[in-house]
Short mmCIF file of C-alpha atoms in Angstrom, two decimals:
data_model
loop_
_atom_site.label_atom_id
_atom_site.label_comp_id
_atom_site.label_asym_id
_atom_site.label_seq_id
_atom_site.Cartn_x
_atom_site.Cartn_y
_atom_site.Cartn_z
CA UNK A 907 22.31 15.86 -10.00
CA UNK A 908 23.62 16.35 -6.48
CA UNK A 909 20.08 16.07 -5.12
CA UNK A 910 19.59 12.73 -6.86
CA UNK A 911 22.85 11.40 -5.54
CA UNK A 912 21.86 12.29 -1.99
CA UNK A 913 18.37 10.86 -2.30
CA UNK A 914 17.28 9.19 0.92
CA UNK A 915 17.14 5.43 1.20
CA UNK A 916 13.40 5.24 1.93
CA UNK A 917 13.36 1.47 2.43
CA UNK A 918 15.95 1.79 5.18
CA UNK A 919 14.18 4.66 6.90
CA UNK A 920 10.68 3.18 6.77
CA UNK A 921 11.85 -0.30 7.75
CA UNK A 922 13.92 1.10 10.61
CA UNK A 923 11.04 3.26 11.82
CA UNK A 924 8.62 0.34 11.81
CA UNK A 925 11.08 -1.88 13.66
CA UNK A 926 11.66 0.77 16.34
CA UNK A 927 7.89 0.92 16.88
CA UNK A 928 7.68 -2.86 17.20
CA UNK A 929 10.62 -3.05 19.62
CA UNK A 930 9.04 -0.30 21.74
CA UNK A 931 5.70 -2.12 21.82
CA UNK A 932 7.38 -5.44 22.60
CA UNK A 933 9.13 -3.92 25.63
CA UNK A 934 6.25 -1.80 26.92
CA UNK A 935 3.42 -4.13 25.86
CA UNK A 936 2.64 -5.75 29.24
CA UNK A 937 2.57 -2.31 30.93
CA UNK A 938 0.29 -0.59 28.41
CA UNK A 939 -2.05 -3.54 27.80
CA UNK A 940 -5.64 -2.66 28.82
CA UNK A 941 -6.19 -6.00 30.60
CA UNK A 942 -4.30 -8.85 32.19
CA UNK A 943 -3.47 -11.75 29.91
CA UNK A 944 -5.64 -14.00 32.12
CA UNK A 945 -8.77 -11.77 32.15
CA UNK A 946 -11.77 -13.29 30.36
CA UNK A 947 -15.03 -11.67 29.26
CA UNK A 948 -17.98 -14.03 28.90
CA UNK A 949 -20.66 -11.34 28.62
CA UNK A 950 -21.45 -12.92 25.24
CA UNK A 951 -20.34 -15.97 23.31
CA UNK A 952 -16.66 -15.32 22.40
CA UNK A 953 -14.92 -14.29 20.24
CA UNK A 954 -16.43 -10.89 21.03
CA UNK A 955 -16.79 -8.23 18.35
CA UNK A 956 -14.51 -5.14 18.44
CA UNK A 957 -16.04 -2.50 20.71
CA UNK A 958 -15.16 0.33 23.06
CA UNK A 959 -14.49 -2.32 25.72
CA UNK A 960 -12.31 -4.51 23.50
CA UNK A 961 -10.86 -2.40 20.67
CA UNK A 962 -9.77 -5.41 18.61
CA UNK A 963 -12.37 -7.81 19.96
CA UNK A 964 -11.58 -10.90 22.01
CA UNK A 965 -10.28 -14.39 21.29
CA UNK A 966 -12.25 -17.63 21.59
CA UNK A 967 -11.67 -17.65 25.36
CA UNK A 968 -13.00 -14.13 25.91
CA UNK A 969 -9.50 -12.65 26.35
CA UNK A 970 -8.88 -9.16 24.99
CA UNK A 971 -7.13 -9.55 21.62
CA UNK A 972 -5.15 -6.30 21.89
CA UNK A 973 -3.80 -7.45 25.25
CA UNK A 974 -2.79 -10.83 23.85
CA UNK A 975 -0.98 -9.18 20.93
CA UNK A 976 0.87 -6.76 23.21
CA UNK A 977 1.97 -9.64 25.44
CA UNK A 978 2.84 -11.95 22.56
CA UNK A 979 4.86 -9.54 20.40
CA UNK A 980 8.04 -9.98 22.45
CA UNK A 981 8.08 -13.70 21.65
CA UNK A 982 7.47 -13.20 17.93
CA UNK A 983 10.09 -10.47 17.65
CA UNK A 984 12.91 -11.33 20.03
CA UNK A 985 12.84 -15.13 19.64
CA UNK A 986 12.96 -14.85 15.84
CA UNK A 987 15.90 -12.42 16.09
CA UNK A 988 17.68 -14.72 18.55
CA UNK A 989 17.23 -17.83 16.40
CA UNK A 990 18.41 -15.99 13.28
CA UNK A 991 21.44 -14.56 15.09
CA UNK A 992 22.56 -17.94 16.42
CA UNK A 993 22.05 -19.52 13.01
CA UNK A 994 24.34 -16.92 11.46
CA UNK A 995 26.88 -17.15 14.29
CA UNK A 996 27.16 -20.95 14.27
CA UNK A 997 26.73 -21.40 10.53
CA UNK A 998 29.12 -18.54 9.80
CA UNK A 999 31.89 -19.94 12.00
CA UNK A 1000 31.55 -23.42 10.49
CA UNK A 1001 31.34 -22.02 6.95
CA UNK A 1002 34.45 -19.89 7.50
CA UNK A 1003 36.32 -22.89 8.85
CA UNK A 1004 35.37 -25.11 5.91
CA UNK A 1005 36.06 -22.33 3.42
CA UNK A 1006 39.58 -21.85 4.75
CA UNK A 1007 40.44 -25.53 4.31
CA UNK A 1008 43.00 -26.08 1.57
CA UNK A 1009 41.41 -29.41 0.55
CA UNK A 1010 37.84 -30.62 0.37
CA UNK A 1011 36.61 -32.42 3.48
CA UNK A 1012 33.92 -35.09 3.72
CA UNK A 1013 31.96 -33.15 6.34
CA UNK A 1014 30.92 -30.61 3.70
CA UNK A 1015 28.64 -33.22 2.13
CA UNK A 1016 26.66 -33.49 5.36
CA UNK A 1017 25.66 -29.83 5.19
CA UNK A 1018 24.70 -30.13 1.52
CA UNK A 1019 22.40 -33.04 2.35
CA UNK A 1020 20.89 -31.21 5.33
CA UNK A 1021 20.45 -28.09 3.21
CA UNK A 1022 18.34 -30.04 0.70
CA UNK A 1023 16.00 -31.54 3.32
CA UNK A 1024 12.59 -29.80 3.76
CA UNK A 1025 13.19 -28.55 7.29
CA UNK A 1026 9.56 -27.71 8.02
CA UNK A 1027 8.54 -31.38 7.73
CA UNK A 1028 11.19 -32.52 10.21
CA UNK A 1029 10.41 -29.71 12.64
CA UNK A 1030 6.67 -30.35 12.44
CA UNK A 1031 7.22 -33.99 13.38
CA UNK A 1032 9.70 -33.32 16.19
CA UNK A 1033 7.95 -30.31 17.69
CA UNK A 1034 4.56 -32.01 17.64
CA UNK A 1035 6.02 -34.66 19.93
CA UNK A 1036 7.34 -32.18 22.50
CA UNK A 1037 5.19 -29.08 22.05
CA UNK A 1038 1.57 -30.25 22.29
CA UNK A 1039 0.41 -31.19 25.79
CA UNK A 1040 -2.83 -31.50 27.76
CA UNK A 1041 -1.55 -29.50 30.75
CA UNK A 1042 0.66 -26.50 31.44
CA UNK A 1043 3.81 -28.61 31.81
CA UNK A 1044 6.45 -28.45 30.50
CA UNK A 1045 6.85 -24.74 31.16
CA UNK A 1046 6.55 -22.22 28.35
CA UNK A 1047 10.21 -21.14 28.45
CA UNK A 1048 11.46 -24.73 28.56
CA UNK A 1049 9.59 -25.42 25.33
CA UNK A 1050 10.80 -22.19 23.74
CA UNK A 1051 14.41 -23.25 24.41
CA UNK A 1052 13.85 -26.74 22.97
CA UNK A 1053 12.00 -25.38 19.93
CA UNK A 1054 14.64 -22.71 19.32
CA UNK A 1055 17.52 -25.19 19.53
CA UNK A 1056 15.85 -27.45 16.95
CA UNK A 1057 15.13 -24.52 14.63
CA UNK A 1058 18.75 -23.39 14.91
CA UNK A 1059 20.26 -26.84 14.31
CA UNK A 1060 18.10 -27.56 11.27
CA UNK A 1061 18.59 -24.07 9.84
CA UNK A 1062 22.37 -23.65 9.78
CA UNK A 1063 23.15 -25.90 6.78
CA UNK A 1064 22.26 -23.34 4.04
CA UNK A 1065 24.26 -20.69 5.90
CA UNK A 1066 27.30 -22.97 6.16
CA UNK A 1067 27.16 -23.67 2.42
CA UNK A 1068 26.74 -19.99 1.51
CA UNK A 1069 29.49 -18.68 3.83
CA UNK A 1070 31.87 -21.44 2.74
CA UNK A 1071 31.33 -20.53 -0.92
CA UNK A 1072 31.86 -16.80 -0.32
CA UNK A 1073 34.96 -17.50 1.79
CA UNK A 1074 36.51 -19.57 -0.98
CA UNK A 1075 35.94 -16.76 -3.48
CA UNK A 1076 37.52 -14.12 -1.22
CA UNK A 1077 40.37 -16.48 -0.31
CA UNK A 1078 41.32 -16.72 -3.99
CA UNK A 1079 41.96 -12.95 -4.22
CA UNK A 1080 45.56 -11.92 -4.72
CA UNK A 1081 45.84 -9.81 -1.54
CA UNK A 1082 44.77 -12.79 0.59
CA UNK A 1083 47.24 -15.10 -1.13
CA UNK A 1084 50.02 -12.54 -0.61
CA UNK A 1085 49.16 -12.21 3.10
CA UNK A 1086 49.38 -15.99 3.51
CA UNK A 1087 52.69 -16.14 1.65
CA UNK A 1088 54.06 -13.48 3.99
CA UNK A 1089 53.31 -15.74 6.97
CA UNK A 1090 49.97 -14.40 8.22
CA UNK A 1091 48.18 -16.93 10.43
CA UNK A 1092 44.78 -18.32 9.49
CA UNK A 1093 43.14 -16.31 12.28
CA UNK A 1094 44.72 -13.09 11.05
CA UNK A 1095 43.72 -13.79 7.45
CA UNK A 1096 40.14 -14.39 8.57
CA UNK A 1097 39.81 -11.29 10.77
CA UNK A 1098 41.86 -8.86 8.68
CA UNK A 1099 41.00 -9.95 5.14
CA UNK A 1100 38.06 -12.38 4.94
CA UNK A 1101 35.62 -11.13 7.58
CA UNK A 1102 35.72 -7.42 6.54
CA UNK A 1103 34.47 -8.46 3.10
CA UNK A 1104 31.92 -10.89 4.53
CA UNK A 1105 30.31 -8.78 7.23
CA UNK A 1106 27.82 -7.01 4.96
CA UNK A 1107 26.75 -10.32 3.44
CA UNK A 1108 26.41 -11.84 6.90
CA UNK A 1109 24.24 -8.95 8.07
CA UNK A 1110 21.97 -9.28 5.02
CA UNK A 1111 21.78 -13.02 5.64
CA UNK A 1112 20.83 -12.26 9.25
CA UNK A 1113 17.91 -10.06 8.18
CA UNK A 1114 16.82 -12.66 5.65
CA UNK A 1115 16.99 -15.42 8.26
CA UNK A 1116 14.69 -13.42 10.56
CA UNK A 1117 12.12 -13.38 7.76
CA UNK A 1118 12.55 -17.13 7.22
CA UNK A 1119 12.12 -17.83 10.94
CA UNK A 1120 8.94 -15.73 11.06
CA UNK A 1121 7.58 -17.65 8.07
CA UNK A 1122 8.47 -20.90 9.86
CA UNK A 1123 6.48 -19.77 12.92
CA UNK A 1124 3.50 -19.34 10.61
CA UNK A 1125 3.94 -22.71 8.91
CA UNK A 1126 4.21 -24.51 12.25
CA UNK A 1127 1.12 -22.76 13.61
CA UNK A 1128 -0.95 -24.27 10.79
CA UNK A 1129 -0.30 -27.73 12.28
CA UNK A 1130 -0.97 -26.41 15.82
CA UNK A 1131 2.69 -26.26 16.84
CA UNK A 1132 2.92 -22.95 18.68
CA UNK A 1133 6.02 -21.21 20.00
CA UNK A 1134 6.10 -21.85 23.73
CA UNK A 1135 3.84 -24.87 23.45
CA UNK A 1136 0.28 -25.78 22.52
CA UNK A 1137 -2.32 -26.59 25.15
CA UNK A 1138 -4.83 -29.10 23.76
CA UNK A 1139 -8.33 -29.38 25.19
CA UNK A 1140 -10.28 -32.44 24.13
CA UNK A 1141 -14.06 -32.16 24.09
CA UNK A 1142 -16.61 -34.93 23.65
CA UNK A 1143 -18.86 -32.54 21.72
CA UNK A 1144 -16.41 -31.53 19.02
CA UNK A 1145 -12.87 -31.62 17.66
CA UNK A 1146 -9.96 -30.84 20.01
CA UNK A 1147 -9.02 -27.20 20.45
CA UNK A 1148 -5.48 -25.86 20.64
CA UNK A 1149 -4.43 -22.83 22.67
CA UNK A 1150 -1.16 -20.94 22.70
CA UNK A 1151 0.78 -20.72 25.95
CA UNK A 1152 2.73 -17.65 24.83
CA UNK A 1153 0.25 -15.62 22.71
CA UNK A 1154 2.94 -15.35 20.04
CA UNK A 1155 1.33 -13.74 16.98
CA UNK A 1156 1.49 -16.71 14.63
CA UNK A 1157 0.17 -18.89 17.44
CA UNK A 1158 -2.86 -16.60 17.68
CA UNK A 1159 -3.47 -17.16 13.97
CA UNK A 1160 -3.16 -20.93 14.31
CA UNK A 1161 -5.38 -20.97 17.38
CA UNK A 1162 -8.19 -19.17 15.51
CA UNK A 1163 -7.84 -20.58 12.00
CA UNK A 1164 -11.32 -22.15 12.28
CA UNK A 1165 -12.79 -18.63 12.38
CA UNK A 1166 -11.61 -17.75 8.87
CA UNK A 1167 -15.15 -17.79 7.43
CA UNK A 1168 -16.74 -15.75 10.23
CA UNK A 1169 -15.59 -13.48 13.03
CA UNK A 1170 -12.57 -12.90 10.84
CA UNK A 1171 -11.21 -10.00 12.92
CA UNK A 1172 -9.73 -12.50 15.37
CA UNK A 1173 -7.40 -13.52 12.52
CA UNK A 1174 -7.20 -10.23 10.63
CA UNK A 1175 -5.57 -8.14 13.37
CA UNK A 1176 -2.74 -10.58 14.24
CA UNK A 1177 -2.21 -11.15 10.51
CA UNK A 1178 -1.98 -7.41 9.87
CA UNK A 1179 0.52 -7.01 12.70
CA UNK A 1180 2.56 -9.93 11.41
CA UNK A 1181 2.54 -8.50 7.88
CA UNK A 1182 3.84 -5.14 9.11
CA UNK A 1183 6.55 -6.87 11.15
CA UNK A 1184 7.63 -8.89 8.12
CA UNK A 1185 7.51 -5.72 6.02
CA UNK A 1186 9.82 -3.90 8.43
CA UNK A 1187 12.51 -6.59 8.09
CA UNK A 1188 12.03 -6.84 4.33
CA UNK A 1189 12.42 -3.06 3.91
CA UNK A 1190 15.50 -3.13 6.14
CA UNK A 1191 16.94 -5.92 4.01
CA UNK A 1192 16.30 -4.02 0.77
CA UNK A 1193 17.52 -0.76 2.30
CA UNK A 1194 20.84 -2.17 3.52
CA UNK A 1195 21.27 -4.08 0.26
CA UNK A 1196 20.89 -0.81 -1.66
CA UNK A 1197 23.23 0.98 0.76
CA UNK A 1198 25.98 -1.64 0.37
CA UNK A 1199 25.60 -1.66 -3.41
CA UNK A 1200 26.07 2.11 -3.50
CA UNK A 1201 29.14 1.89 -1.27
CA UNK A 1202 30.77 -0.83 -3.35
CA UNK A 1203 29.99 0.98 -6.60
CA UNK A 1204 32.16 3.85 -5.30
CA UNK A 1205 34.95 1.40 -4.40
CA UNK A 1206 34.74 -1.36 -7.04
CA UNK A 1207 38.19 -2.69 -6.17
CA UNK A 1208 36.93 -4.07 -2.80
#
């Protein structure tokens, strides 16, 4: 019985282990990559097959695919974490503020409307206008900032609604009402009574938002909107081709989607890496969810 009770949370351990591996690769990637991100191999018509020279093959420009993935991981990983964190931070603060209001305010309706709008359609339209160019300007990081800001702004509405709802529930508890009757300020009530009961939910929402942002990267790449910008090359002999400026993993998939029926490795390897990255965050989400449920089951009065 004691052994069962102390059973390890495998989801948490596996998810954490995978994420540590990805973070390590994201940091060390440019130093351990076998080639430079600008090196091209035209010894045959690219994409080149996997070989001893190019372990994962090459892309449609003759660039080593393993090198591109090692360079691009930091954008996929850290930008998605940053966007999710700022969504939770901004949406959480607004949601807390609205939830602490004693009366309903008109501004709440704005977030409900925004929360019902299909964000991917709006982002596809806006980011197509600013993210697809025929030259290297604007710079990659300038576009990443613009794209991230838009993804944050159009992604906070559901968080505001959720945090507001949870805040109102906690606010109705007797111990919170007593604290307010005894003269506790709103700030003290939030930090001493509301936030301690919200922090686990906020962390789970943070992990879930990372998954949503990664999915959004994938959806945008289908319409050739790549993180860091899309470089379009128009040819008189065929349809225009789109190239990623950042080598972000979902951008690599979008860049090579025409190779789905043949030379599939150029899609398979980035897709496998992306799946494992998504899996790491999903397992972390499930692991922490299980951990918090076990903790609250021991202290049901919280």
